[in-house]
GROMACS .gro file of C-alpha atoms in nm:
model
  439
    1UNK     CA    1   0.165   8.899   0.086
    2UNK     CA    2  -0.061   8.687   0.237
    3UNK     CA    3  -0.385   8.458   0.093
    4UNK     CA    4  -0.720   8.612   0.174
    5UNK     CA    5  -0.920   8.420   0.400
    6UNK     CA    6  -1.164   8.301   0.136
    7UNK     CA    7  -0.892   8.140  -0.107
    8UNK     CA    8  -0.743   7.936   0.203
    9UNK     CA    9  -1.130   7.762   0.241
   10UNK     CA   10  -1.178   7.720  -0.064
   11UNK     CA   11  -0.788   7.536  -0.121
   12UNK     CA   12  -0.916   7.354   0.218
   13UNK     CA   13  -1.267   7.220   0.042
   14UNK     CA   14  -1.084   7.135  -0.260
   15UNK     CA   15  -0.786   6.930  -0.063
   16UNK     CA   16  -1.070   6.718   0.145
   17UNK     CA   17  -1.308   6.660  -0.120
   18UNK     CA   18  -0.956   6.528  -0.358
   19UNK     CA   19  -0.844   6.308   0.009
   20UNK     CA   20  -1.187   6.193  -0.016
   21UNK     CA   21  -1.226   6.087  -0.331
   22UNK     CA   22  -0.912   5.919  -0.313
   23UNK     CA   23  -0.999   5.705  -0.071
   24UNK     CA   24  -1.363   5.649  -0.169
   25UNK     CA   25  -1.138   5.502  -0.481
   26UNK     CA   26  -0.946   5.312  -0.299
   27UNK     CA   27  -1.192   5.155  -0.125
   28UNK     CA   28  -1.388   5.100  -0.417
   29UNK     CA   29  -1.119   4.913  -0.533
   30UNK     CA   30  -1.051   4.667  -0.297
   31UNK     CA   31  -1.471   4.639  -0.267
   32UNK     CA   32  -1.430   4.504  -0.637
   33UNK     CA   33  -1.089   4.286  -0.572
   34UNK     CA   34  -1.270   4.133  -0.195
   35UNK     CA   35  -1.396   3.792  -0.319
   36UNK     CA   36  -1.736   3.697  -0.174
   37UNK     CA   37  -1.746   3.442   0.052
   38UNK     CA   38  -1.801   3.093   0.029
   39UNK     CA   39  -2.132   2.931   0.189
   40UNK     CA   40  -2.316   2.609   0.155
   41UNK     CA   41  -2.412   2.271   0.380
   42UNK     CA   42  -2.278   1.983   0.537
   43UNK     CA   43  -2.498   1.683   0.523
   44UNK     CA   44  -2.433   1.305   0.592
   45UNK     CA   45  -2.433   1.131   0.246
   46UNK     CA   46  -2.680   0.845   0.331
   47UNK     CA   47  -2.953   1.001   0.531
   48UNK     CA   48  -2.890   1.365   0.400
   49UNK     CA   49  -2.959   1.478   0.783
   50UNK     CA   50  -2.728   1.830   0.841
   51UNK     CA   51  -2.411   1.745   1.011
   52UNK     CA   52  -2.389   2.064   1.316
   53UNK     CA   53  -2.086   2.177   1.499
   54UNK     CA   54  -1.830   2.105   1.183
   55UNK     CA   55  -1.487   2.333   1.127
   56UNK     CA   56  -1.452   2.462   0.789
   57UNK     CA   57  -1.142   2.606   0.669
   58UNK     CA   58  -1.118   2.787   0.399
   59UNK     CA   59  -0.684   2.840   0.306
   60UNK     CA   60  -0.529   3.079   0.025
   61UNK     CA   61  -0.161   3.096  -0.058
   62UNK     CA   62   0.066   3.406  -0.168
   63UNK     CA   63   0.242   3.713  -0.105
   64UNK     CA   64   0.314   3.849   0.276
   65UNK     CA   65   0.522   3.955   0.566
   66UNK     CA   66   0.608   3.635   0.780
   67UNK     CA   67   0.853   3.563   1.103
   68UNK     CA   68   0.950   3.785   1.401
   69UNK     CA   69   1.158   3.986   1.102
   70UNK     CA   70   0.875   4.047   0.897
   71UNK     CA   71   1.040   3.900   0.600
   72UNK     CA   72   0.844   3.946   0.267
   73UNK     CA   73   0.757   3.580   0.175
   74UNK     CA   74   0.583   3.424  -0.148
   75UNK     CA   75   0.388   3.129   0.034
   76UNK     CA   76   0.228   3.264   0.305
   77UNK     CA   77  -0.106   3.090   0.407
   78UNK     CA   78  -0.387   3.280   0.489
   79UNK     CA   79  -0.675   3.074   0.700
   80UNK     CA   80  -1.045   3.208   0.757
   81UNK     CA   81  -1.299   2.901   0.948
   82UNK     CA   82  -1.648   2.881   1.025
   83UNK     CA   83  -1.857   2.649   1.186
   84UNK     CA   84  -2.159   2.492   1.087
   85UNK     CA   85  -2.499   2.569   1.221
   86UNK     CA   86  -2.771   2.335   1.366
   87UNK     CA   87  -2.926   2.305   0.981
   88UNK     CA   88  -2.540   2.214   0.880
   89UNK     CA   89  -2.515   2.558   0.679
   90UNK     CA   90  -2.174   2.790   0.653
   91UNK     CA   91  -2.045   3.110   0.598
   92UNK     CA   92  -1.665   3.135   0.523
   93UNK     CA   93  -1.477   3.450   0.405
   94UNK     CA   94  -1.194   3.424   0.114
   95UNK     CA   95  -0.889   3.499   0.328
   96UNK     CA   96  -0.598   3.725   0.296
   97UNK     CA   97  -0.542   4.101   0.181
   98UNK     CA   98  -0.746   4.164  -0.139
   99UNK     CA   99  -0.479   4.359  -0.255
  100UNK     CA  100  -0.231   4.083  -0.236
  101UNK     CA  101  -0.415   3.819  -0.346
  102UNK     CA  102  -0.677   3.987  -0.565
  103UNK     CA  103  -0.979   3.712  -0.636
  104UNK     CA  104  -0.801   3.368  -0.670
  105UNK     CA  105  -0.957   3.034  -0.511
  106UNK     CA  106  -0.907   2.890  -0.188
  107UNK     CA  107  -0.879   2.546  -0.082
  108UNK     CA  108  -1.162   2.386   0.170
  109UNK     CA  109  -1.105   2.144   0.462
  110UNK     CA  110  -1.390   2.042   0.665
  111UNK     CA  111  -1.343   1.876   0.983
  112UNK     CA  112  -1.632   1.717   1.214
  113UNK     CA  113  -1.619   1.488   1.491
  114UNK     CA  114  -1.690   1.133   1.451
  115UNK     CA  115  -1.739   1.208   1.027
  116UNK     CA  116  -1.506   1.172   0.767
  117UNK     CA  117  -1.256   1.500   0.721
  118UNK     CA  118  -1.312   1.609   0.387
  119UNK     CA  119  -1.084   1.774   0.140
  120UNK     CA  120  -1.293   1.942  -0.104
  121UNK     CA  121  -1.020   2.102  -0.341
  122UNK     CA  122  -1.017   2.450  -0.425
  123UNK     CA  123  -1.322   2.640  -0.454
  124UNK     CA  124  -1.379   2.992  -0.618
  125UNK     CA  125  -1.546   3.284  -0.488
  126UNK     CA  126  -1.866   3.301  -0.429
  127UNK     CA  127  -1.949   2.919  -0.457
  128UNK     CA  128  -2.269   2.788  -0.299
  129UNK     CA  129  -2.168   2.438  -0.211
  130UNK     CA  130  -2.324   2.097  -0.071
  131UNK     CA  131  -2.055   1.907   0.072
  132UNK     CA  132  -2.111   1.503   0.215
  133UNK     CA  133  -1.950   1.276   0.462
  134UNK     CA  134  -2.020   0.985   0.648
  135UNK     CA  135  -1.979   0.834   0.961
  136UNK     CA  136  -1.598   0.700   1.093
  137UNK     CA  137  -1.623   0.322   1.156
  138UNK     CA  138  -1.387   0.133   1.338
  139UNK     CA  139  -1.375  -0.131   1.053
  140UNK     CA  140  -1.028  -0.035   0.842
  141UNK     CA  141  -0.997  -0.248   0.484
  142UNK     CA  142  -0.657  -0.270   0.318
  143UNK     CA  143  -0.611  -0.079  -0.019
  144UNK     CA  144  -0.412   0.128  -0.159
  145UNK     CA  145  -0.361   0.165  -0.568
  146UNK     CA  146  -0.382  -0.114  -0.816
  147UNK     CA  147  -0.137  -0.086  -1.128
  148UNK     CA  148  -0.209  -0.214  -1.443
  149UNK     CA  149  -0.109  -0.192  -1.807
  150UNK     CA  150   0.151  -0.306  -2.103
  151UNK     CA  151   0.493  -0.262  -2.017
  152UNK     CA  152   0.792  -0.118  -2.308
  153UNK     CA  153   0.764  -0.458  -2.450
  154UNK     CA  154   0.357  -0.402  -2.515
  155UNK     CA  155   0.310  -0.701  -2.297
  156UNK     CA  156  -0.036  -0.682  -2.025
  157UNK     CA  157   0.044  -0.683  -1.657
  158UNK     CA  158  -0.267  -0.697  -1.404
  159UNK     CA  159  -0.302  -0.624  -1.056
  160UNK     CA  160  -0.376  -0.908  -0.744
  161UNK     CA  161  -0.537  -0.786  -0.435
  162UNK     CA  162  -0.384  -1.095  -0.263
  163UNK     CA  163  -0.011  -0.973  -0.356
  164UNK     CA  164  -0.124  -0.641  -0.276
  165UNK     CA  165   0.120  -0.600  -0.629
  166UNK     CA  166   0.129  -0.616  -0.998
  167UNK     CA  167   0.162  -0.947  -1.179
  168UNK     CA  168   0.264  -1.028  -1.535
  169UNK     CA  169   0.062  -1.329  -1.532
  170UNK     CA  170  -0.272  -1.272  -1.615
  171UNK     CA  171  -0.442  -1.582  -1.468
  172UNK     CA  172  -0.338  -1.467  -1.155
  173UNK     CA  173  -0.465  -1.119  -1.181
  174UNK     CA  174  -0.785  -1.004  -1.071
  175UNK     CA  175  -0.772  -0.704  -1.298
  176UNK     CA  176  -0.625  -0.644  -1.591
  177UNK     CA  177  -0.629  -0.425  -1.928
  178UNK     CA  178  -0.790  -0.557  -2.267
  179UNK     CA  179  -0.719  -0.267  -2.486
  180UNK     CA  180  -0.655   0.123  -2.466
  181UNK     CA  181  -0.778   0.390  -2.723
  182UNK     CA  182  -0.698   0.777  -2.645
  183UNK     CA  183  -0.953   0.950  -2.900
  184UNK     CA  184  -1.202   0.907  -2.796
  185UNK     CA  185  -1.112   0.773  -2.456
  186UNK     CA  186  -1.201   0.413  -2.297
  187UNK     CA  187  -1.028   0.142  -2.141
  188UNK     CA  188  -1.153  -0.239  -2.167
  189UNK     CA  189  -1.043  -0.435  -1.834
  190UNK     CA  190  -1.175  -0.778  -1.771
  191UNK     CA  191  -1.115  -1.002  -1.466
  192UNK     CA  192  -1.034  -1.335  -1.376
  193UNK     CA  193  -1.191  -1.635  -1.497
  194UNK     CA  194  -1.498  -1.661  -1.213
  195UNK     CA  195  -1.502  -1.296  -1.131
  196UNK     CA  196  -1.697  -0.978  -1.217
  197UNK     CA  197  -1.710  -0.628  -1.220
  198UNK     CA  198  -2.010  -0.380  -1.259
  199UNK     CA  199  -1.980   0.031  -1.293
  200UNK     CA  200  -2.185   0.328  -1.114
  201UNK     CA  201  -2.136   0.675  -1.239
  202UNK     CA  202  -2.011   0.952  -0.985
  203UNK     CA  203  -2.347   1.100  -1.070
  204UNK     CA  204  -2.580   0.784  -1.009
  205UNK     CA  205  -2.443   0.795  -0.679
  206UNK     CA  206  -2.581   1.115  -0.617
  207UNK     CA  207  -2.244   1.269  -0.551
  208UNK     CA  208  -2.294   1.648  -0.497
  209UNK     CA  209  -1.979   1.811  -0.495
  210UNK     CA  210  -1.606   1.664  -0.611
  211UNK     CA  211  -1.379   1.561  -0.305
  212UNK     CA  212  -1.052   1.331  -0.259
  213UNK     CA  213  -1.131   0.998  -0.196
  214UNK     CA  214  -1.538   1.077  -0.308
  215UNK     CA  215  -1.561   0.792  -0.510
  216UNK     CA  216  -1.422   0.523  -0.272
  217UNK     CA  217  -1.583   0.689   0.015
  218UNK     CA  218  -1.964   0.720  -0.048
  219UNK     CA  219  -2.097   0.412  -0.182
  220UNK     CA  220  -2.030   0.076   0.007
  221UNK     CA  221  -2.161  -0.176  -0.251
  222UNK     CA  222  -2.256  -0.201  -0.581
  223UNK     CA  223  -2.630  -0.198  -0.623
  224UNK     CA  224  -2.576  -0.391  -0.931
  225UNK     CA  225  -2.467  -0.801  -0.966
  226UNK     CA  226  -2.082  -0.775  -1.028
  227UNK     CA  227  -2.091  -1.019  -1.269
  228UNK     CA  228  -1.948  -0.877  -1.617
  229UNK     CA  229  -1.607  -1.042  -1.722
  230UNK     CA  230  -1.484  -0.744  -1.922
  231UNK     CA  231  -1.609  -0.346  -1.937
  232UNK     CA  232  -1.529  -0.078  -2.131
  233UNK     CA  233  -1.494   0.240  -1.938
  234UNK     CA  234  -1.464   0.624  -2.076
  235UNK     CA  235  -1.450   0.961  -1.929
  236UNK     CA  236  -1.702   0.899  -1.704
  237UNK     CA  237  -1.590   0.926  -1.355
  238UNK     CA  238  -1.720   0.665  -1.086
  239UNK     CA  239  -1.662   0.342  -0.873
  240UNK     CA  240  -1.586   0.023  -1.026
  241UNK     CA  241  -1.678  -0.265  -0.838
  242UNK     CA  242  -1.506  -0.620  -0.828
  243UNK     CA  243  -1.593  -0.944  -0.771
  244UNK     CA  244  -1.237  -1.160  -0.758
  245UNK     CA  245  -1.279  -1.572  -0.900
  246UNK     CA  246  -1.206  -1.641  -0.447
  247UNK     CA  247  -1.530  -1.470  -0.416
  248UNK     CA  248  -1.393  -1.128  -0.255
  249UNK     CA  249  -1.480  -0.810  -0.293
  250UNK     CA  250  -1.274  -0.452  -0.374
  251UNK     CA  251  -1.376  -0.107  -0.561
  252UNK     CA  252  -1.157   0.138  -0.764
  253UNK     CA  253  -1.214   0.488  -0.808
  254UNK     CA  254  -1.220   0.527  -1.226
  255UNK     CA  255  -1.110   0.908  -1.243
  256UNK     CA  256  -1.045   0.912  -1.631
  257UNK     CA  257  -0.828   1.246  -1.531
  258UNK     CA  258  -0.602   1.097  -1.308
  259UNK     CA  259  -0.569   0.737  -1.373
  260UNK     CA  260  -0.389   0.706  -1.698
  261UNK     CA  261   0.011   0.752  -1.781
  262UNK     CA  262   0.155   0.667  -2.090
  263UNK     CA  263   0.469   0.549  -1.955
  264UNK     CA  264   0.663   0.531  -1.609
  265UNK     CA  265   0.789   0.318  -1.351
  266UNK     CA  266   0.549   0.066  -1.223
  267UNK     CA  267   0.575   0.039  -0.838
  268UNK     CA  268   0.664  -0.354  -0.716
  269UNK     CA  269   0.705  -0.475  -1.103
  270UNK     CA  270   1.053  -0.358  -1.153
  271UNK     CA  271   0.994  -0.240  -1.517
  272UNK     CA  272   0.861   0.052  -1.709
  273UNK     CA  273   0.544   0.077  -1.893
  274UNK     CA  274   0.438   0.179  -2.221
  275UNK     CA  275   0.099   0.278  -2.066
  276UNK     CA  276  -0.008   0.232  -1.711
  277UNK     CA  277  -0.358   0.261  -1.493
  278UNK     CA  278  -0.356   0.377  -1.129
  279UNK     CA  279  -0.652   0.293  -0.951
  280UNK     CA  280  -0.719   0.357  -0.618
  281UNK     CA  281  -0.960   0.081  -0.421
  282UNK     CA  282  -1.030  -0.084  -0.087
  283UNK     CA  283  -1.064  -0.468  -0.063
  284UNK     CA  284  -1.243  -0.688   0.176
  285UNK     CA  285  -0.961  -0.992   0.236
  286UNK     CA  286  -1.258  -1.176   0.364
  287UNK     CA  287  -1.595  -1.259   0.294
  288UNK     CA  288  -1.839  -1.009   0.249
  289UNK     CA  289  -1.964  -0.750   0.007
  290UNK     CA  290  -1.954  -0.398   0.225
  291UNK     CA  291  -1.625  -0.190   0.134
  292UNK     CA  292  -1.630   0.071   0.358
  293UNK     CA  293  -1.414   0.367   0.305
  294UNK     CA  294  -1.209   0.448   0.636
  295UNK     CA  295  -0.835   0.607   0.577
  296UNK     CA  296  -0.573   0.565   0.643
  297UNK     CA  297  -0.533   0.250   0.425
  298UNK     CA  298  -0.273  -0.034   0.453
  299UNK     CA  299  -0.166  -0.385   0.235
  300UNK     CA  300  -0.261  -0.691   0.407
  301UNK     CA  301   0.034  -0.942   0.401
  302UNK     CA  302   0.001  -1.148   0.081
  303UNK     CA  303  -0.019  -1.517   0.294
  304UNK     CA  304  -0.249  -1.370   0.534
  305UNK     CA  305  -0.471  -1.223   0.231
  306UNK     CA  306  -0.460  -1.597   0.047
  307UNK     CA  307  -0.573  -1.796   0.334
  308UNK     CA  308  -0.857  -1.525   0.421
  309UNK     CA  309  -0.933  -1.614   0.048
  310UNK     CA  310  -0.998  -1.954   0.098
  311UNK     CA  311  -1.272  -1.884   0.421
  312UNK     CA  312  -1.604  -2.002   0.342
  313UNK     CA  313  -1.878  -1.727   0.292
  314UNK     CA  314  -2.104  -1.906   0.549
  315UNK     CA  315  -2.073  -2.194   0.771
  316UNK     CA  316  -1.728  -2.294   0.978
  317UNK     CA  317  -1.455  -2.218   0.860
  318UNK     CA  318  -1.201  -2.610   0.813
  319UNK     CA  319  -0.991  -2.657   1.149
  320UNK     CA  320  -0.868  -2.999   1.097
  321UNK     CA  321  -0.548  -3.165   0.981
  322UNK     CA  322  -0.380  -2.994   0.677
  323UNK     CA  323  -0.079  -3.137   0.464
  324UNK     CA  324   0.237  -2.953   0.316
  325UNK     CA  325   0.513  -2.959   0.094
  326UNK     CA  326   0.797  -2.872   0.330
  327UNK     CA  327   1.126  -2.798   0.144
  328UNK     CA  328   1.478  -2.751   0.310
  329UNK     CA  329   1.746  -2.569   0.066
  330UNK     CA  330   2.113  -2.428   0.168
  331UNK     CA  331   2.229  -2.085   0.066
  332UNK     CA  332   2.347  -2.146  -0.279
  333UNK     CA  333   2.004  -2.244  -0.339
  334UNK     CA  334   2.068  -2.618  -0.362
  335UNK     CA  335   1.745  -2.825  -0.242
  336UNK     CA  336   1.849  -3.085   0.052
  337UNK     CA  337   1.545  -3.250   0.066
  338UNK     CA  338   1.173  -3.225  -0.013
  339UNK     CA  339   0.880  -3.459   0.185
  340UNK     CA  340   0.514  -3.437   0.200
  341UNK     CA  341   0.412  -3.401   0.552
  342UNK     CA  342   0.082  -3.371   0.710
  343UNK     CA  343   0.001  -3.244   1.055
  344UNK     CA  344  -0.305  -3.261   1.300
  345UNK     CA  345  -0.382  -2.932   1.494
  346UNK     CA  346  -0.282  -2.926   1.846
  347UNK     CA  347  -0.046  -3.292   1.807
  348UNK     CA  348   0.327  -3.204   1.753
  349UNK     CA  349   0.495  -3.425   1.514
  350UNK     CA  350   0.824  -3.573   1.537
  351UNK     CA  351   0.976  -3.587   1.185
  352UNK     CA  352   1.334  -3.747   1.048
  353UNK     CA  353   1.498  -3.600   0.729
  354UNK     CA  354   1.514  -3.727   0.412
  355UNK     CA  355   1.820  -3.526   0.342
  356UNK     CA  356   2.111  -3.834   0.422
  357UNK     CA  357   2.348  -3.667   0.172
  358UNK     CA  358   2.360  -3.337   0.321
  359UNK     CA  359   2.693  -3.180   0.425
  360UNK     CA  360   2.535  -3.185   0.801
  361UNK     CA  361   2.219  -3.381   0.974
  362UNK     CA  362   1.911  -3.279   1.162
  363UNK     CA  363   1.578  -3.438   1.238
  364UNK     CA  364   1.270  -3.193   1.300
  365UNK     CA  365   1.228  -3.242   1.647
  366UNK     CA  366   0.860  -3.090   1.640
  367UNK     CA  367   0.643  -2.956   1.391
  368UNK     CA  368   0.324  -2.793   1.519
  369UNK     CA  369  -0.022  -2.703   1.366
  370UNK     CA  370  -0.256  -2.472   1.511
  371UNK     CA  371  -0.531  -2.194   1.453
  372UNK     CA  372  -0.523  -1.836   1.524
  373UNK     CA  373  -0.798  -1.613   1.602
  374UNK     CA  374  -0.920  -1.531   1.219
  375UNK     CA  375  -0.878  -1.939   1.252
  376UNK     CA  376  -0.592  -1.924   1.014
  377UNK     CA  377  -0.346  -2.152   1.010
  378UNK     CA  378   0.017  -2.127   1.171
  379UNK     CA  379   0.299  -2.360   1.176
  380UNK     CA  380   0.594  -2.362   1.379
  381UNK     CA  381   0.897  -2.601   1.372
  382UNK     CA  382   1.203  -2.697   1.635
  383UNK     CA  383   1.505  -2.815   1.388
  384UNK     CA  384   1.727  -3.048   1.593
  385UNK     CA  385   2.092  -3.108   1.493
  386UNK     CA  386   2.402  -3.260   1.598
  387UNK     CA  387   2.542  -2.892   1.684
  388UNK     CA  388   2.234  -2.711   1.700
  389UNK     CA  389   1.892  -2.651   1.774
  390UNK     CA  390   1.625  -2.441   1.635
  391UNK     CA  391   1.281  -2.271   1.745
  392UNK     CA  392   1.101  -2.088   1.517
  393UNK     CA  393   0.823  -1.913   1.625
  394UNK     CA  394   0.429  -1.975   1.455
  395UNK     CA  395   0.390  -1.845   1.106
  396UNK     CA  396   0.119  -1.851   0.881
  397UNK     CA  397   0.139  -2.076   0.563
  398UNK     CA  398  -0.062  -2.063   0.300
  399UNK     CA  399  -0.144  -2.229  -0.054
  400UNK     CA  400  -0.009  -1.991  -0.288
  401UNK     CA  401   0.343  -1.892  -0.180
  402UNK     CA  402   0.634  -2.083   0.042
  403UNK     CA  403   0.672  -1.956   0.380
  404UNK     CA  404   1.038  -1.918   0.465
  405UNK     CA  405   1.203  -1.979   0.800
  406UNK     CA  406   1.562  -1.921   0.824
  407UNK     CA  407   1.797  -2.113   1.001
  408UNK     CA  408   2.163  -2.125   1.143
  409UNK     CA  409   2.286  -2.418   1.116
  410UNK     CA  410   2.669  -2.554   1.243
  411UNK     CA  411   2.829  -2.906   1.135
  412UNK     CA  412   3.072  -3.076   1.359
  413UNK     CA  413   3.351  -2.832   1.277
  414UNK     CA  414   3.105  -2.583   1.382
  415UNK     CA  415   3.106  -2.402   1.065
  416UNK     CA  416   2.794  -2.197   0.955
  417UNK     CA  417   2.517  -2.333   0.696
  418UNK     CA  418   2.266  -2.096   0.651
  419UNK     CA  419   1.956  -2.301   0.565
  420UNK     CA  420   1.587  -2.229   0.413
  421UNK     CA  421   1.282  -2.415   0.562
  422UNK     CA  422   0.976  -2.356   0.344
  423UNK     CA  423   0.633  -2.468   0.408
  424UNK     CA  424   0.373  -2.427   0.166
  425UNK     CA  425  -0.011  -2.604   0.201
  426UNK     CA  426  -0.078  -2.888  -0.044
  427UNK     CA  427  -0.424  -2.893  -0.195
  428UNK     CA  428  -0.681  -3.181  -0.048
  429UNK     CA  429  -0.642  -3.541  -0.152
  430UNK     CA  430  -0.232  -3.428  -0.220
  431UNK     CA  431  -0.041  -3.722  -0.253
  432UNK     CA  432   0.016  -3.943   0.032
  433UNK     CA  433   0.356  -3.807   0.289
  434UNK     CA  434   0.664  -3.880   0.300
  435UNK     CA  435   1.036  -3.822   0.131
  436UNK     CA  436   1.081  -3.693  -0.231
  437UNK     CA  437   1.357  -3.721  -0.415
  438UNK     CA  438   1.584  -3.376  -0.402
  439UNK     CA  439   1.659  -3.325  -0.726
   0.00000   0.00000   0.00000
């Protein structure tokens, strides 16, 4: 027996209006799980003028179908982008199905020609952001990240910008670590004998919104003398700014959240610590008090960072005669002879050995002073034996570490000697040249 016509419309009605309000669920739903997007403005830090025509990028990570197989994947990156109007503002959509990835944070990139690329973390939905950046410059410091702390032993180890590495001796730190308390938090540091330091908050530098590198990258010198010997720092984040006892110039990012360890390897110290400090800064080799922020960042070679050091801040820069301690040793370390020699830019000297008891003879056949373009000083030496003859090519030497040059050396059986030349630049009014004993 058939339905009658009416009970078929009314089973009709019933089955759209339950479709319907199905999907008018559904799609309420993923209306509440869509996360609202993310706006705000890109300005340039210093003159707060918009910055127009920047990418931002706005990334999530999770669940999804990825390859020509459609293989169900857990990291699968989801991208929306906008770009910034003429008054610097944005509009940028959480990306990826809400379904999937429900209401989590994203993480925002912005990129903008000739301005710094910014990494502003992850953001949540709905956040009404002011990012800044500044200008690219074609200056690029040296830095990298100081460490500093007490090793297993509890013993203090500081940092030197000029070894670009961590030093146990304190008088030849810039920076090192007074004392350490957890609860509350602070760290004293004090520097060098002739140096100072001063401190400005993350917020007294007007810093709108957290981003990597924000505290190294916005302000270029410290409005404040640097002239304190020790601070005490606490959970405050901002830049700490150094003066080193050479008259030079670096800042740290102090990010209480990220800068302490209790213990750990310390890079270029070859020991652990007990606690340890890891500071990121940039440092000005030269003289000068602008540090300007420009990544990537590199180490400056320690010799090349000592004699920069010893520039004047104004006037010339010395280009005369210079004297050094030149050393010759073998390679069981034995020392075959030690003079004081001093040499006139541009005027090659001619130099015999003092080392008459050596298993094999030479006479420096030229040694050779002259300036480079930082006017820096470079030696190079020809090492003339009875079997052999050397040419080394012009290194710099400096006043704070030998310079090495290696040579092969043959005696008259033409057997190798594997010999050490090093160079290192005696203060002025050094004592008068000539032969030392070896021992």
């Amino acid at each position: 027996m058939s339905k009658k016509p009416g009970r078929r419309w009314r089973w009709v009605v019933v089955s759209g209006a339950v479709a319907l309000g199905l999907v008018l669920a559904a799609w309420l739903v993923l209306w509440r799980l869509t996360p609202p997007p993310v706006s705000g403005q890109l300005v340039e830090y210093h003159s707060a003028a918009p910055v127009a025509g920047a990418t931002v990028t706005l990334s999530r990570h999770g669940w999804g179908l990825s390859g020509p197989d459609r293989q169900l994947v857990w990291d699968k990156r989801y991208v929306a982008s906008a770009t910034t109007d003429a008054d610097g503002h944005f509009r940028v959509p959480m990306p990826g199905p809400a379904w999937l990835l429900a209401s989590g944070s994203g993480q925002l990139q912005v990129e903008a020609e000739g301005f710094h690329s910014l990494d502003a973390g992850y953001v949540p939905p709905g956040a009404e952001l002011r990012l800044q950046t500044v200008a690219n410059r074609d200056e690029r410091l040296p830095g990298g990240t100081a460490y500093l702390g007490w090793d297993e032993a509890g013993d203090p180890f500081g940092w030197s910008f000029i070894d670009h590495a961590p030093v146990r001796d304190t008088a030849r730190a810039d920076l090192y670590p007074v004392a350490m308390r957890r609860e509350p938090f602070a760290v004293t540091l004090a520097v060098a004998e002739g140096g100072g330091m001063s401190f400005v908050s993350a917020e007294a530098q007007g810093i709108a919104h957290d981003s990597w590198d924000s505290l190294l990258r916005y302000l270029d010198a410290s409005p404040e003398p640097t002239v304190a010997g020790r601070l005490t720092l606490d959970a405050t984040p901002g830049t700490l700014f150094l003066r080193t006892a050479q008259d030079r110039h670096a800042k740290l990012a102090w990010e209480p959240g990220a800068v302490t360890a209790m213990s750990g390897f310390v890079p270029g110290l070859d020991a652990s610590s007990e606690r340890l400090l890891s500071l990121r800064f940039v440092y000005r080799p030269e003289p000068g008090r602008d540090l300007p922020f420009q990544p990537p960042l590199h180490p400056v070679e320690p010799v090349r960072a000592a004699l920069l050091a010893t520039l004047p801040g104004e006037g010339e820069p010395h280009m005369g005669p210079r004297a050094y301690w030149l050393t010759v040793t073998d390679a069981e370390g034995r020392v075959l002879e030690r003079q004081r020699v001093e040499l006139e830019p541009g005027s090659p000297l001619d130099l015999s050995s003092c080392a008459v008891d050596a298993p094999l003879t030479w006479r420096f056949a030229s040694l050779r002073l002259a300036y480079d373009e930082q006017s820096l000083p470079r030696v190079a030496l020809t090492l003339d034996g009875r079997t052999f003859v050397h040419h080394s090519g012009a290194r710099l030497v400096g006043p704070r570490d030998d310079t090495v040059f290696a040579v092969m050396a043959f005696d008259t059986d033409y057997r190798r000697h594997d010999l050490e030349v090093r160079l290192r630049e005696l203060p002025a009014g050094a004592s008068p040249v000539g032969c030392l004993p070896s021992s």
